[in-house]
Amino acid sequence: MALIVHKYGGTSMGSTERIRNVAKRVAKWARAGHQMVVVPSAMSGETNRLLGLAKELSPDLTTPELQRELDMIASTGEQVSVGLLAIALQAEGMRSVSYTGWQVPIETDSSFTKARIQRIDDQRVRADLAEGKVVIITGFQGIDPDGHITTLGRGGSDTSAVAVAAAMKADECLIFTDVDGVYTTDPRIVAEARRLHTISFEEMLEMASLGSKVLQIRSVEFAGKYRVPMRVLSSFTPWDIAIDEEAKSGTLITYEEDEKMEQAVVSGIAFNRDEAKVSVLGVPDKPGIAYQILGPVAEANIDVDVIIQNVSHEGKTDFSFTVHRNDYARTMELLKSTVIPKTGAAALSGDTKICKVSIVGIGMRSHVGVASKMFAALSEEGINVIDEKYMELAVRALHKAFEMDLPPA
Ligand code: ASP
Ligand code: MG
């Protein structure tokens, strides 16, 4: 008998019919003798719908007071999901009970809309498991030290599931989703994309941080820190597929680098179209300039990604960086009001139609020439700076250049 955590994404929970399927699949695992904890997302589209309602009432929701209310609202999507799943399980003849984050409790800090989990008290959950119940816990949410409901950032149910698995020392955390594993790149863009049977935790971390949407990055960080055995697999296989077969499907996250050392130099291509580029032009090139520009940005809680500083000309330089597109307007505003006057920069420019394409692989450390091969492949296609409209072409060209469609030797 093992303790297993299942996580189901929004698409898998997308209708009562699908929820019934989830219940049947979970019941199959429970009947095989496993202790089951299930962490579902909100039904697909629900979190967007809820946040959309808030936006209708107030377009600017950036103050901590308003962010608190956003969490109050957004967390309800998962509350509905767990209740429905508990009912579906009971309809299958399984004993089950659902809990919200605060009922467990899953304790977080107070950063509304992007809270971090600090502690999970598993006593209540263990007591239910001991009584033979399937325990269903809301993804995406927790409770802060003052009793406010918090959420963990978009896609945060992955992190909830991994954190629960870590806290309970689960034997495995299975992330059921609408794809059947982790691919060399997005199969919707490259038809030849190949599913990876295993991926090292470091590569998964890179993939997630560079734009792959398969797992929320914080869930991968958590998995790495606690070495949570974890697998990404499809929830669209027939629910009654044999457990042995199911337990081997999808992509396993591994923690031993050595297992992969002999394999491909490059294991995947990630891309991100959520970024925008901001350039501060003609700034006096003095030590500390990066801090003068990025300090206020960081203070405003805006995450900066790629940073590029051009070679200076006559003591002036251009300084560019990328931020999430949602933060673009705020960043430009901030630079205009504080940074330009303080640094004496000549102008600002920005571009929201950019994308970032990255190649991922731990094998790159011991191989030279990866970057030159990448740029050669792109220049053959006439691609320079990756404008959004050329992104798919770039991803396909790189996938081919690195022979990622071929099975590893
Ligand atoms: N429902 C939340 C979201 O849409 C959390 C999740 O699905 O992981 O972001
Ligand atoms: Mg997700």
mmCIF file with all atom_site columns, C-alpha atoms and ligand atoms in Angstrom, residues 7 9-10 41-42 47-48 78 139-140 153-158, ligand 1:
data_model
loop_
_atom_site.group_PDB
_atom_site.id
_atom_site.type_symbol
_atom_site.label_atom_id
_atom_site.label_alt_id
_atom_site.label_comp_id
_atom_site.label_asym_id
_atom_site.label_entity_id
_atom_site.label_seq_id
_atom_site.pdbx_PDB_ins_code
_atom_site.Cartn_x
_atom_site.Cartn_y
_atom_site.Cartn_z
_atom_site.occupancy
_atom_site.B_iso_or_equiv
_atom_site.pdbx_formal_charge
_atom_site.auth_seq_id
_atom_site.auth_comp_id
_atom_site.auth_asym_id
_atom_site.auth_atom_id
_atom_site.pdbx_PDB_model_num
ATOM   1  C CA . LYS A 1 7   ? -3.381  16.269 -9.252  1.00 0.00 ? 7   LYS A CA 1
ATOM   2  C CA . GLY A 1 9   ? -5.865  20.112 -14.087 1.00 0.00 ? 9   GLY A CA 1
ATOM   3  C CA . GLY A 1 10  ? -8.731  22.347 -15.138 1.00 0.00 ? 10  GLY A CA 1
ATOM   4  C CA . SER A 1 41  ? -7.774  22.675 -10.137 1.00 0.00 ? 41  SER A CA 1
ATOM   5  C CA . ALA A 1 42  ? -10.842 24.771 -10.781 1.00 0.00 ? 42  ALA A CA 1
ATOM   6  C CA . THR A 1 47  ? -10.471 31.169 -12.656 1.00 0.00 ? 47  THR A CA 1
ATOM   7  C CA . ASN A 1 48  ? -10.416 33.485 -15.682 1.00 0.00 ? 48  ASN A CA 1
ATOM   8  C CA . GLU A 1 78  ? -11.151 25.181 -6.487  1.00 0.00 ? 78  GLU A CA 1
ATOM   9  C CA . GLY A 1 139 ? -5.252  23.368 -5.246  1.00 0.00 ? 139 GLY A CA 1
ATOM   10 C CA . PHE A 1 140 ? -4.007  26.931 -5.649  1.00 0.00 ? 140 PHE A CA 1
ATOM   11 C CA . GLY A 1 153 ? -0.201  32.293 -8.580  1.00 0.00 ? 153 GLY A CA 1
ATOM   12 C CA . ARG A 1 154 ? -1.700  31.057 -11.834 1.00 0.00 ? 154 ARG A CA 1
ATOM   13 C CA . GLY A 1 155 ? -1.142  27.366 -12.353 1.00 0.00 ? 155 GLY A CA 1
ATOM   14 C CA . GLY A 1 156 ? -0.546  27.026 -8.615  1.00 0.00 ? 156 GLY A CA 1
ATOM   15 C CA . SER A 1 157 ? -2.439  23.786 -8.146  1.00 0.00 ? 157 SER A CA 1
ATOM   16 C CA . ASP A 1 158 ? 0.633   21.920 -9.345  1.00 0.00 ? 158 ASP A CA 1
HETATM 17 N N1 . ASP B 2 .   ? -7.177  27.502 -11.154 1.00 0.00 ? 1   ASP B N1 1
HETATM 18 C C1 . ASP B 2 .   ? -5.891  28.152 -11.059 1.00 0.00 ? 1   ASP B C1 1
HETATM 19 C C2 . ASP B 2 .   ? -5.517  28.765 -12.388 1.00 0.00 ? 1   ASP B C2 1
HETATM 20 O O1 . ASP B 2 .   ? -6.283  28.696 -13.328 1.00 0.00 ? 1   ASP B O1 1
HETATM 21 C C3 . ASP B 2 .   ? -4.829  27.246 -10.546 1.00 0.00 ? 1   ASP B C3 1
HETATM 22 C C4 . ASP B 2 .   ? -4.498  26.058 -11.419 1.00 0.00 ? 1   ASP B C4 1
HETATM 23 O O2 . ASP B 2 .   ? -5.288  25.687 -12.280 1.00 0.00 ? 1   ASP B O2 1
HETATM 24 O O3 . ASP B 2 .   ? -3.446  25.461 -11.230 1.00 0.00 ? 1   ASP B O3 1
HETATM 25 O O4 . ASP B 2 .   ? -4.487  29.353 -12.495 1.00 0.00 ? 1   ASP B O4 1
#
